[in-house]
C-alpha cells in the first residue's frame, strides 16, 4: 500500500476528522495531566465497548469501568441509563455503575425515576444503587423499595438499607429473611452479612446451609467487607470439593481480605482440629497466603489420625519455599518412612526445598526404596542437590543398589546421577562395578553406562570405555585433502590409499569455506603439508570426531584413519560402520564398504552399514577408513562384534 | 606483578631522563621488531589524534554515537607508546580524556556506556580497559573509584550462561560482548580491582560454548551463527585472558586463525576489531606465531594509513580507525599491561 500523499490526506479530512478527534480525546485520556491517577490498562477499549450493540460486551464494559471507577465513563453511562430503547437489565446495570463511579451524596435523577418505574428490573437497579449513595441519602429510596411488590426488589433494597444502616437494619431484616424461597437466599445473605451482628450471622449460617446455589451465595458474601463473614466462607470451603469450581470462587472471595484478618480466621479454623479444617487451611496457605506462623499452627494441629489427603495438603503447604521449609525438616524426614509412597515422594520434594538439608545424607536409604517412584524421586532430588554434598570418591558405592537395579528407569536415573555428581575419582570404581554392561548385549544399558562413565572419565578413560564396547578406539589420522560438494575426491584414489606410510607427509590443499558455503569462483585453494598423527576416539560412543583432530576448517575435506590391531586367531566377526558424511573402508587391503549419505545443509548426514561379515587373520590386521565431509559434523565409527552382537576386544 | 614491572619500566625511563616517550627503551620486544616505518606510522597517528580540534572540550574524541569507546581507544593509543597522563607532550589531553570517562561513570552510577546505545556495554568494557591501564600509569584515586563501580556493573550484568550483551543487565549474551567484558575484567584485575574467579570461569564457559566443533572457529552465540575470523580472534584472546591458553579449544582457535587464507586477511569483516584481537592472540600464543603474524599485519596496517594526515579510516570514524591501528601496530611496545604475557 502506498502512503497517502498530502493532497490525499487533505481530501480525506472531512471523513477522518471526527475519527481523529475521538482518537485524540482517547489518547488524551491515556496521557492525562500530570498527577492524575494512572488509568488501568484497557480503559480506552472499554470506553469504546460501551457503544457496542452486543449487551454482553456492554455489560462487561460497565463492570470494568465501575470497578476501576473511571470518571470519564460517567457521561456515556448516564446516556445508557436514559436510553429507553436499551434493554432494562443493561440500563439497570448502568445505573449501578454510574453510582459506583460517582461515589457521592448526590442522588441521580435516573435513580429516582427507576425507583418509581413500573419495570421491576429498573426498580431492582434503583434498589441496588440506593446503597451506593454516600451518607444516608439512599435510606428513603431503599426503605420504600423494601415494600415493593416484587420479592427480589425488596431484598435488593434490604441489602442497600443494611449497607447504610448496619446493625440498625436487623429488625427489618429479621422479618424479611424469615421463610425465604431458596432462590432468594443469596439476596438475603448479602443483607445479613452487611448487618453483621450475632443474630444476623446466625441467620446467615442457617440460610447458607439450606441453599444449594453456592455460586450466588459466595458472590453475595464477597460483597461484604465484614470480617465476621470470613468463617462462613471458610465453612463453605470445608464443604466444597477441591474439584468443584466454587472452591476457587471462595478462594477468590477470601483473597479480598487483608492478610491480618485472614491469618486470624485461619488460626481459628486450624485450632478447631477438624481434619477438613486443616485440609482447607493448608490449601489456602498454599494458594493464597504463605505465612510460616500459620505453618507452625498447622504442624501442631496435625495428629497421627489425620487423613492422608490432609497430611498431603499440609506437606505441600509446609514445603513451599516461602514457608521456610528448613524449619520443618524434621517433619519431612519423619515422613520419609511413611507407609504411603505418595507421602514419601512428597517428603523428598519438600526436603529438596530445604536449603540447609544435605540430601545425600538424608536420602541414603530412600533411594533404595522398594517403590520405584520413591527411588526415582530421591534420585531426581539428588540431581538438584549441591554437588559439594555428594560423597567424594564413594559415590559409586553410595549408588550401588540403584546402579545395578533391575528396574531400567531407576538404573537410567542412577547413571545420570553418577554422570552428574561424579568426578574422575569415581571412574575406576564405577568401571569396576559397571564394566560388565559395556561388553553386554543390552544396547540400551550399555549406552547408558557408557554415557555415565564418559561424564566422569579422565581424559584417558574415554577410549577405554569405547574399546570395552567393541569400538575401534586407537587410530592414526591424516587430513585434510580437498573435497567438494560432489565428493569427487572421495571417489578418486588419493595417495594414502596406494600405501600407508606413517612417516610420510603429503602436499594438500584446502579452501576457506565454512558451513557449506561454496568458495567464490576463481578462488585458489591454499596449500599445506600434512602428516599422520595418533588419535583416540573422543566419545564413549566410539565416535572419532575429526574436527578436533585435523587442521581447520574441516569443510569440503577428506581424511584417512587407520587402525592396526591383533587377533589371537583366525576368526569370523562382524563390523558395523557409520560416519558423517561418507566413508570407504578397507580391511587388510580389501575394500569392504562404501557409503555416502545424501548432503543436507547444516544437518547431520549419517551413512551407515551394519554387521558386515569380516574375516580376521591371526596376528596383525589393519582397517583403513577414508572419510569425507562437506560441512557440519564430521566423524567415523567402527565396532567389531561376534555373531551375538557381543563386543570383541582386539589389541 | 606485571603492573609493577611496567610501572618500574616507566619510572626507569623517566629517571634516566629519557622523557621522550616515543623513544622507548626497546623497539624489538622478544620476537618482533618495530621497523622505522611502523614507528613513524604510530607517531603520525598520534599526532593526528592530538591535533588541534580533534579532542572535544569535554575531553572526548569521536562522533556523537560512540564517544566513550573512541575516547577509551584513543587514550590507550597514547599509553601504548609510553605516554603518561599528566606528563609530557600528550599528558594534558590524556588527563582530560580520563576525566571525561570518570564523569560518565558518575552520571550513570558506574555505568560508562552511553544509555540506549546498542554498543553501550562495548563502550563500558573499553572504558574499563582504558581506565585500568591508566590506573597503572597514573595513580589518580578518582580512577580507582570509578573503576571499582564500573567493574561492579559488569559483575552484576553477567547472565546465567556466563555472558554479557547490549545492556548492563543479566539478560542474554553474545560472544563479542562477552569477550569485551572479559578483557575489561582481566585488565581491571591486573590493576588491582577484585574480580571473583567464578565470574571469569563462567565467562570462559560461555566463550567455549560458542566454539564451532567442526572448524574450531567461534560463533556469535552458543546457539548459532557462522564461525568467522573476527569472532575466533576475540574468542581465543578471551580464553587466553581467562588463563586457558593451553586448552585444546584455545589451540584449535589459534589453528583456525593461522589457517585463515591470506587472500581474505586484508579484507576481513570488522577489520580493525578482528586484527586487534588476532594480533594479541598471536602474541600470547608464542614467539613463532607472533613472528610469522606481526610483519603481515603491520605491513597491511601501515599500507592503509592516510599519508596526508596520518590517520586511518575505520568503520566508526577516524578516531576509531586510527587508535585501533596504533594499538595493533604497537603490540611490541608492551607498555600496556594487556600486552604482557
Short mmCIF file of N, CA and C in Angstrom, two decimals, chain B residues 93-249:
data_model
loop_
_atom_site.label_atom_id
_atom_site.label_comp_id
_atom_site.label_asym_id
_atom_site.label_seq_id
_atom_site.Cartn_x
_atom_site.Cartn_y
_atom_site.Cartn_z
N UNK B 93 46.03 16.15 27.48
CA UNK B 93 44.92 15.58 26.71
C UNK B 93 44.48 14.24 27.32
N UNK B 94 45.43 13.47 27.76
CA UNK B 94 45.10 12.16 28.35
C UNK B 94 44.33 12.35 29.66
N UNK B 95 44.76 13.33 30.45
CA UNK B 95 44.06 13.59 31.71
C UNK B 95 42.62 14.03 31.44
N UNK B 96 42.47 14.86 30.44
CA UNK B 96 41.11 15.31 30.09
C UNK B 96 40.24 14.13 29.67
N UNK B 97 40.84 13.23 28.92
CA UNK B 97 40.08 12.04 28.48
C UNK B 97 39.69 11.19 29.68
N UNK B 98 40.60 11.03 30.61
CA UNK B 98 40.30 10.24 31.82
C UNK B 98 39.15 10.89 32.59
N UNK B 99 39.20 12.21 32.71
CA UNK B 99 38.12 12.92 33.42
C UNK B 99 36.78 12.71 32.71
N UNK B 100 36.83 12.74 31.37
CA UNK B 100 35.60 12.51 30.60
C UNK B 100 35.00 11.15 30.97
N UNK B 101 35.85 10.14 30.99
CA UNK B 101 35.35 8.79 31.29
C UNK B 101 34.86 8.70 32.74
N UNK B 102 35.61 9.27 33.65
CA UNK B 102 35.20 9.23 35.07
C UNK B 102 33.84 9.91 35.24
N UNK B 103 33.68 11.04 34.56
CA UNK B 103 32.41 11.78 34.67
C UNK B 103 31.24 10.97 34.13
N UNK B 104 31.50 10.21 33.07
CA UNK B 104 30.42 9.37 32.52
C UNK B 104 29.94 8.39 33.59
N UNK B 105 30.88 7.81 34.30
CA UNK B 105 30.54 6.86 35.36
C UNK B 105 29.77 7.53 36.48
N UNK B 106 30.14 8.76 36.79
CA UNK B 106 29.46 9.49 37.87
C UNK B 106 28.01 9.76 37.51
N UNK B 107 27.82 10.07 36.21
CA UNK B 107 26.46 10.41 35.76
C UNK B 107 25.53 9.21 35.80
N UNK B 108 26.10 8.03 35.69
CA UNK B 108 25.25 6.85 35.48
C UNK B 108 25.56 5.72 36.45
N UNK B 109 25.80 6.05 37.66
CA UNK B 109 26.02 5.06 38.74
C UNK B 109 27.03 3.98 38.35
N UNK B 110 28.11 4.40 37.80
CA UNK B 110 29.19 3.46 37.50
C UNK B 110 29.18 2.95 36.07
N UNK B 111 28.04 3.11 35.39
CA UNK B 111 27.96 2.62 34.01
C UNK B 111 28.61 3.63 33.08
N UNK B 112 29.56 3.19 32.29
CA UNK B 112 30.33 4.12 31.45
C UNK B 112 29.82 4.18 30.01
N UNK B 113 28.94 3.26 29.65
CA UNK B 113 28.42 3.26 28.28
C UNK B 113 27.37 4.34 28.08
N UNK B 114 27.04 4.56 26.81
CA UNK B 114 26.01 5.55 26.51
C UNK B 114 24.65 4.88 26.62
N UNK B 115 23.74 5.44 27.44
CA UNK B 115 22.43 4.81 27.57
C UNK B 115 21.73 4.72 26.21
N UNK B 116 21.00 3.66 26.03
CA UNK B 116 20.22 3.40 24.81
C UNK B 116 21.10 3.18 23.58
N UNK B 117 22.40 3.15 23.78
CA UNK B 117 23.27 2.83 22.65
C UNK B 117 23.42 1.32 22.61
N UNK B 118 23.18 0.75 21.42
CA UNK B 118 23.28 -0.70 21.25
C UNK B 118 24.66 -1.19 21.68
N UNK B 119 25.64 -0.33 21.49
CA UNK B 119 27.01 -0.73 21.83
C UNK B 119 27.40 -0.27 23.22
N UNK B 120 26.41 0.01 24.07
CA UNK B 120 26.69 0.56 25.40
C UNK B 120 27.66 -0.26 26.22
N UNK B 121 27.48 -1.57 26.20
CA UNK B 121 28.37 -2.41 27.02
C UNK B 121 29.76 -2.56 26.38
N UNK B 122 29.83 -2.39 25.05
CA UNK B 122 31.16 -2.33 24.42
C UNK B 122 31.90 -1.12 24.98
N UNK B 123 31.18 0.00 24.95
CA UNK B 123 31.79 1.24 25.44
C UNK B 123 32.23 1.07 26.89
N UNK B 124 31.35 0.47 27.66
CA UNK B 124 31.65 0.29 29.08
C UNK B 124 32.93 -0.55 29.23
N UNK B 125 32.98 -1.65 28.50
CA UNK B 125 34.15 -2.54 28.59
C UNK B 125 35.42 -1.83 28.17
N UNK B 126 35.33 -1.11 27.07
CA UNK B 126 36.53 -0.39 26.59
C UNK B 126 36.97 0.67 27.58
N UNK B 127 36.00 1.35 28.19
CA UNK B 127 36.34 2.40 29.15
C UNK B 127 36.99 1.79 30.39
N UNK B 128 36.48 0.63 30.82
CA UNK B 128 37.10 -0.06 31.97
C UNK B 128 38.53 -0.45 31.62
N UNK B 129 38.68 -0.96 30.40
CA UNK B 129 40.01 -1.34 29.94
C UNK B 129 40.96 -0.14 29.97
N UNK B 130 40.50 0.97 29.39
CA UNK B 130 41.35 2.17 29.32
C UNK B 130 41.66 2.70 30.71
N UNK B 131 40.66 2.75 31.56
CA UNK B 131 40.88 3.29 32.92
C UNK B 131 41.80 2.37 33.73
N UNK B 132 41.66 1.07 33.51
CA UNK B 132 42.54 0.14 34.23
C UNK B 132 43.99 0.36 33.83
N UNK B 133 44.17 0.51 32.53
CA UNK B 133 45.54 0.75 32.05
C UNK B 133 46.04 2.10 32.57
N UNK B 134 45.14 3.08 32.60
CA UNK B 134 45.51 4.41 33.08
C UNK B 134 45.84 4.39 34.57
N UNK B 135 45.11 3.58 35.30
CA UNK B 135 45.34 3.46 36.74
C UNK B 135 46.75 2.92 37.01
N UNK B 136 47.21 2.07 36.09
CA UNK B 136 48.57 1.56 36.23
C UNK B 136 49.61 2.63 36.01
N UNK B 137 49.28 3.64 35.24
CA UNK B 137 50.26 4.66 34.90
C UNK B 137 50.11 5.94 35.71
N UNK B 138 48.87 6.22 36.15
CA UNK B 138 48.67 7.45 36.92
C UNK B 138 47.85 7.06 38.13
N UNK B 139 48.41 7.21 39.29
CA UNK B 139 47.72 6.73 40.50
C UNK B 139 46.67 7.73 40.98
N UNK B 140 45.85 8.18 40.04
CA UNK B 140 44.77 9.10 40.36
C UNK B 140 43.68 8.32 41.11
N UNK B 141 43.43 8.63 42.39
CA UNK B 141 42.47 7.82 43.16
C UNK B 141 41.06 7.86 42.58
N UNK B 142 40.75 8.93 41.83
CA UNK B 142 39.42 9.00 41.22
C UNK B 142 39.23 7.88 40.18
N UNK B 143 40.34 7.50 39.56
CA UNK B 143 40.24 6.42 38.56
C UNK B 143 39.84 5.13 39.27
N UNK B 144 40.48 4.89 40.40
CA UNK B 144 40.19 3.62 41.09
C UNK B 144 38.72 3.57 41.54
N UNK B 145 38.25 4.70 42.03
CA UNK B 145 36.87 4.73 42.49
C UNK B 145 35.91 4.46 41.33
N UNK B 146 36.16 5.12 40.18
CA UNK B 146 35.31 4.91 39.01
C UNK B 146 35.40 3.47 38.53
N UNK B 147 36.61 2.95 38.57
CA UNK B 147 36.84 1.58 38.11
C UNK B 147 36.10 0.57 38.97
N UNK B 148 36.17 0.78 40.27
CA UNK B 148 35.52 -0.17 41.19
C UNK B 148 34.03 -0.24 40.89
N UNK B 149 33.43 0.91 40.71
CA UNK B 149 31.99 0.92 40.43
C UNK B 149 31.69 0.33 39.06
N UNK B 150 32.55 0.64 38.10
CA UNK B 150 32.31 0.14 36.74
C UNK B 150 32.47 -1.38 36.68
N UNK B 151 33.42 -1.89 37.42
CA UNK B 151 33.61 -3.35 37.44
C UNK B 151 32.39 -4.00 38.09
N UNK B 152 31.87 -3.34 39.10
CA UNK B 152 30.68 -3.87 39.76
C UNK B 152 29.51 -3.98 38.78
N UNK B 153 29.41 -2.99 37.90
CA UNK B 153 28.35 -3.03 36.87
C UNK B 153 28.52 -4.29 36.01
N UNK B 154 29.75 -4.58 35.63
CA UNK B 154 29.99 -5.76 34.78
C UNK B 154 29.64 -7.03 35.55
N UNK B 155 30.08 -7.09 36.80
CA UNK B 155 29.83 -8.32 37.58
C UNK B 155 28.33 -8.57 37.71
N UNK B 156 27.58 -7.51 37.91
CA UNK B 156 26.14 -7.67 38.11
C UNK B 156 25.42 -7.99 36.80
N UNK B 157 26.04 -7.66 35.68
CA UNK B 157 25.35 -7.84 34.39
C UNK B 157 25.65 -9.19 33.74
N UNK B 158 26.44 -10.01 34.40
CA UNK B 158 26.74 -11.33 33.81
C UNK B 158 25.48 -12.20 33.86
N UNK B 159 25.13 -12.82 32.75
CA UNK B 159 23.90 -13.62 32.76
C UNK B 159 24.17 -15.05 33.22
N UNK B 160 23.11 -15.85 33.27
CA UNK B 160 23.22 -17.20 33.83
C UNK B 160 24.21 -18.07 33.07
N UNK B 161 24.30 -17.81 31.76
CA UNK B 161 25.22 -18.62 30.96
C UNK B 161 26.67 -18.19 31.11
N UNK B 162 26.86 -17.05 31.74
CA UNK B 162 28.23 -16.55 31.95
C UNK B 162 28.60 -15.43 31.01
N UNK B 163 27.64 -15.00 30.15
CA UNK B 163 27.98 -13.99 29.16
C UNK B 163 27.33 -12.64 29.41
N UNK B 164 27.57 -11.73 28.48
CA UNK B 164 27.01 -10.38 28.55
C UNK B 164 26.45 -10.01 27.18
N UNK B 165 25.56 -8.97 27.19
CA UNK B 165 25.11 -8.46 25.90
C UNK B 165 24.95 -6.95 25.95
N UNK B 166 23.98 -6.42 25.20
CA UNK B 166 23.94 -4.99 24.95
C UNK B 166 23.78 -4.10 26.18
N UNK B 167 22.94 -4.51 27.11
CA UNK B 167 22.65 -3.60 28.22
C UNK B 167 23.25 -4.13 29.52
N UNK B 168 23.45 -3.24 30.50
CA UNK B 168 24.10 -3.68 31.75
C UNK B 168 23.15 -4.46 32.65
N UNK B 169 22.53 -5.48 32.11
CA UNK B 169 21.59 -6.30 32.86
C UNK B 169 21.85 -7.77 32.50
N UNK B 170 21.60 -8.65 33.45
CA UNK B 170 21.91 -10.07 33.18
C UNK B 170 20.84 -10.74 32.32
N UNK B 171 20.73 -10.35 31.08
CA UNK B 171 19.72 -10.96 30.20
C UNK B 171 20.40 -11.98 29.29
N UNK B 172 20.53 -11.63 28.01
CA UNK B 172 21.11 -12.59 27.08
C UNK B 172 22.62 -12.37 26.94
N UNK B 173 23.19 -13.06 25.98
CA UNK B 173 24.65 -12.98 25.84
C UNK B 173 25.06 -13.19 24.40
N UNK B 174 26.19 -12.60 24.02
CA UNK B 174 26.82 -12.96 22.75
C UNK B 174 28.33 -12.95 22.95
N UNK B 175 29.00 -13.59 22.02
CA UNK B 175 30.45 -13.77 22.18
C UNK B 175 31.19 -12.44 22.22
N UNK B 176 30.84 -11.58 21.27
CA UNK B 176 31.58 -10.34 21.11
C UNK B 176 31.53 -9.48 22.38
N UNK B 177 30.31 -9.33 22.91
CA UNK B 177 30.17 -8.51 24.12
C UNK B 177 30.82 -9.19 25.32
N UNK B 178 30.73 -10.50 25.34
CA UNK B 178 31.33 -11.24 26.46
C UNK B 178 32.85 -11.08 26.45
N UNK B 179 33.42 -11.17 25.26
CA UNK B 179 34.88 -11.02 25.16
C UNK B 179 35.30 -9.64 25.66
N UNK B 180 34.52 -8.64 25.26
CA UNK B 180 34.86 -7.26 25.69
C UNK B 180 34.89 -7.15 27.21
N UNK B 181 33.92 -7.79 27.86
CA UNK B 181 33.87 -7.70 29.33
C UNK B 181 35.00 -8.52 29.96
N UNK B 182 35.34 -9.63 29.33
CA UNK B 182 36.45 -10.44 29.87
C UNK B 182 37.74 -9.63 29.81
N UNK B 183 37.95 -8.99 28.66
CA UNK B 183 39.17 -8.18 28.51
C UNK B 183 39.18 -7.07 29.56
N UNK B 184 38.03 -6.45 29.75
CA UNK B 184 37.94 -5.36 30.73
C UNK B 184 38.20 -5.88 32.15
N UNK B 185 37.57 -7.00 32.48
CA UNK B 185 37.75 -7.54 33.84
C UNK B 185 39.19 -7.98 34.07
N UNK B 186 39.77 -8.57 33.04
CA UNK B 186 41.16 -9.01 33.17
C UNK B 186 42.07 -7.82 33.44
N UNK B 187 41.85 -6.77 32.70
CA UNK B 187 42.67 -5.58 32.87
C UNK B 187 42.45 -4.94 34.24
N UNK B 188 41.18 -4.89 34.66
CA UNK B 188 40.86 -4.31 35.97
C UNK B 188 41.48 -5.15 37.08
N UNK B 189 41.45 -6.45 36.90
CA UNK B 189 42.02 -7.35 37.90
C UNK B 189 43.54 -7.12 37.99
N UNK B 190 44.16 -6.96 36.83
CA UNK B 190 45.61 -6.65 36.81
C UNK B 190 45.89 -5.34 37.53
N UNK B 191 44.91 -4.44 37.45
CA UNK B 191 45.11 -3.12 38.09
C UNK B 191 44.78 -3.17 39.58
N UNK B 192 44.34 -4.31 40.07
CA UNK B 192 44.14 -4.46 41.50
C UNK B 192 42.69 -4.40 41.95
N UNK B 193 41.76 -4.37 41.00
CA UNK B 193 40.34 -4.38 41.39
C UNK B 193 39.91 -5.85 41.54
N UNK B 194 39.20 -6.12 42.63
CA UNK B 194 38.84 -7.52 42.89
C UNK B 194 37.81 -8.02 41.88
N UNK B 195 38.14 -9.11 41.23
CA UNK B 195 37.21 -9.76 40.29
C UNK B 195 37.11 -11.24 40.71
N UNK B 196 35.92 -11.71 41.07
CA UNK B 196 35.82 -13.11 41.51
C UNK B 196 36.22 -14.09 40.42
N UNK B 197 36.93 -15.12 40.80
CA UNK B 197 37.36 -16.12 39.83
C UNK B 197 36.16 -16.82 39.20
N UNK B 198 35.07 -16.95 39.98
CA UNK B 198 33.89 -17.64 39.43
C UNK B 198 33.33 -16.88 38.23
N UNK B 199 33.43 -15.54 38.28
CA UNK B 199 32.94 -14.74 37.15
C UNK B 199 33.75 -15.06 35.90
N UNK B 200 35.04 -15.12 36.08
CA UNK B 200 35.92 -15.40 34.94
C UNK B 200 35.68 -16.83 34.43
N UNK B 201 35.55 -17.76 35.36
CA UNK B 201 35.34 -19.16 34.94
C UNK B 201 34.04 -19.32 34.16
N UNK B 202 33.00 -18.65 34.64
CA UNK B 202 31.71 -18.75 33.95
C UNK B 202 31.78 -18.09 32.57
N UNK B 203 32.50 -16.98 32.53
CA UNK B 203 32.65 -16.28 31.25
C UNK B 203 33.39 -17.17 30.25
N UNK B 204 34.44 -17.84 30.74
CA UNK B 204 35.19 -18.75 29.85
C UNK B 204 34.28 -19.87 29.37
N UNK B 205 33.42 -20.35 30.25
CA UNK B 205 32.47 -21.40 29.86
C UNK B 205 31.58 -20.92 28.72
N UNK B 206 31.13 -19.67 28.86
CA UNK B 206 30.27 -19.14 27.79
C UNK B 206 31.04 -19.07 26.47
N UNK B 207 32.26 -18.56 26.53
CA UNK B 207 33.05 -18.43 25.30
C UNK B 207 33.23 -19.82 24.67
N UNK B 208 33.54 -20.79 25.50
CA UNK B 208 33.74 -22.16 24.97
C UNK B 208 32.46 -22.69 24.32
N UNK B 209 31.32 -22.31 24.87
CA UNK B 209 30.07 -22.80 24.29
C UNK B 209 29.82 -22.21 22.90
N UNK B 210 30.55 -21.16 22.56
CA UNK B 210 30.38 -20.54 21.23
C UNK B 210 31.32 -21.15 20.18
N UNK B 211 32.12 -22.12 20.59
CA UNK B 211 33.06 -22.68 19.62
C UNK B 211 32.33 -23.66 18.69
N UNK B 212 32.62 -23.54 17.40
CA UNK B 212 32.07 -24.47 16.42
C UNK B 212 32.91 -25.73 16.44
N UNK B 213 32.28 -26.85 16.76
CA UNK B 213 33.05 -28.08 16.95
C UNK B 213 33.70 -28.58 15.67
N UNK B 214 33.06 -28.27 14.54
CA UNK B 214 33.63 -28.73 13.28
C UNK B 214 34.93 -28.06 12.93
N UNK B 215 34.92 -26.73 12.94
CA UNK B 215 36.07 -25.99 12.43
C UNK B 215 36.99 -25.48 13.52
N UNK B 216 36.49 -25.38 14.75
CA UNK B 216 37.31 -24.81 15.83
C UNK B 216 37.19 -23.31 15.90
N UNK B 217 36.45 -22.70 14.94
CA UNK B 217 36.23 -21.26 15.00
C UNK B 217 35.15 -20.93 16.01
N UNK B 218 34.92 -19.64 16.21
CA UNK B 218 33.93 -19.23 17.21
C UNK B 218 32.75 -18.54 16.53
N UNK B 219 31.56 -18.84 17.07
CA UNK B 219 30.31 -18.30 16.51
C UNK B 219 29.82 -17.12 17.35
N UNK B 220 28.81 -16.44 16.84
CA UNK B 220 28.32 -15.23 17.52
C UNK B 220 27.67 -15.56 18.87
N UNK B 221 26.89 -16.66 18.88
CA UNK B 221 26.29 -17.08 20.15
C UNK B 221 26.46 -18.60 20.26
N UNK B 222 26.16 -19.10 21.45
CA UNK B 222 26.27 -20.55 21.65
C UNK B 222 25.32 -21.27 20.70
N UNK B 223 24.20 -20.63 20.42
CA UNK B 223 23.17 -21.28 19.61
C UNK B 223 23.42 -21.22 18.12
N UNK B 224 24.16 -20.26 17.64
CA UNK B 224 24.29 -20.19 16.19
C UNK B 224 25.19 -19.12 15.65
N UNK B 225 25.08 -18.97 14.35
CA UNK B 225 25.94 -18.03 13.64
C UNK B 225 27.13 -18.78 13.07
N UNK B 226 27.65 -18.23 11.99
CA UNK B 226 28.79 -18.88 11.34
C UNK B 226 30.08 -18.47 12.04
N UNK B 227 30.98 -19.42 12.24
CA UNK B 227 32.26 -19.00 12.82
C UNK B 227 33.01 -18.13 11.82
N UNK B 228 33.68 -17.13 12.29
CA UNK B 228 34.49 -16.32 11.38
C UNK B 228 35.77 -15.87 12.06
N UNK B 229 36.57 -15.17 11.29
CA UNK B 229 37.91 -14.79 11.76
C UNK B 229 37.83 -13.85 12.96
N UNK B 230 36.97 -12.82 12.86
CA UNK B 230 36.91 -11.82 13.93
C UNK B 230 36.45 -12.45 15.24
N UNK B 231 35.40 -13.26 15.16
CA UNK B 231 34.88 -13.88 16.38
C UNK B 231 35.89 -14.86 16.98
N UNK B 232 36.60 -15.55 16.08
CA UNK B 232 37.57 -16.52 16.58
C UNK B 232 38.74 -15.80 17.25
N UNK B 233 39.17 -14.72 16.64
CA UNK B 233 40.26 -13.94 17.25
C UNK B 233 39.84 -13.47 18.64
N UNK B 234 38.60 -12.97 18.72
CA UNK B 234 38.10 -12.49 20.01
C UNK B 234 37.98 -13.64 21.01
N UNK B 235 37.44 -14.76 20.55
CA UNK B 235 37.24 -15.91 21.43
C UNK B 235 38.57 -16.42 21.99
N UNK B 236 39.54 -16.55 21.10
CA UNK B 236 40.86 -17.05 21.52
C UNK B 236 41.49 -16.10 22.53
N UNK B 237 41.45 -14.81 22.21
CA UNK B 237 42.07 -13.82 23.09
C UNK B 237 41.44 -13.87 24.49
N UNK B 238 40.12 -14.01 24.51
CA UNK B 238 39.45 -14.00 25.82
C UNK B 238 39.77 -15.27 26.61
N UNK B 239 39.86 -16.39 25.92
CA UNK B 239 40.21 -17.62 26.64
C UNK B 239 41.62 -17.52 27.22
N UNK B 240 42.51 -16.93 26.46
CA UNK B 240 43.87 -16.75 26.98
C UNK B 240 43.82 -15.87 28.22
N UNK B 241 43.01 -14.83 28.16
CA UNK B 241 42.90 -13.93 29.33
C UNK B 241 42.26 -14.62 30.52
N UNK B 242 41.46 -15.64 30.24
CA UNK B 242 40.85 -16.40 31.35
C UNK B 242 41.82 -17.47 31.85
N UNK B 243 43.04 -17.44 31.37
CA UNK B 243 44.04 -18.40 31.83
C UNK B 243 43.93 -19.75 31.14
N UNK B 244 43.32 -19.78 29.95
CA UNK B 244 43.08 -21.05 29.26
C UNK B 244 43.91 -21.18 27.99
N UNK B 245 45.12 -20.66 28.01
CA UNK B 245 45.91 -20.68 26.78
C UNK B 245 46.18 -22.11 26.29
N UNK B 246 46.41 -23.03 27.22
CA UNK B 246 46.81 -24.37 26.80
C UNK B 246 45.63 -25.30 26.54
N UNK B 247 44.44 -24.76 26.70
CA UNK B 247 43.26 -25.58 26.47
C UNK B 247 43.18 -26.01 25.00
N UNK B 248 42.72 -27.24 24.78
CA UNK B 248 42.60 -27.73 23.40
C UNK B 248 41.76 -26.77 22.55
N UNK B 249 40.68 -26.28 23.15
CA UNK B 249 39.77 -25.40 22.42
C UNK B 249 40.49 -24.13 21.98
#
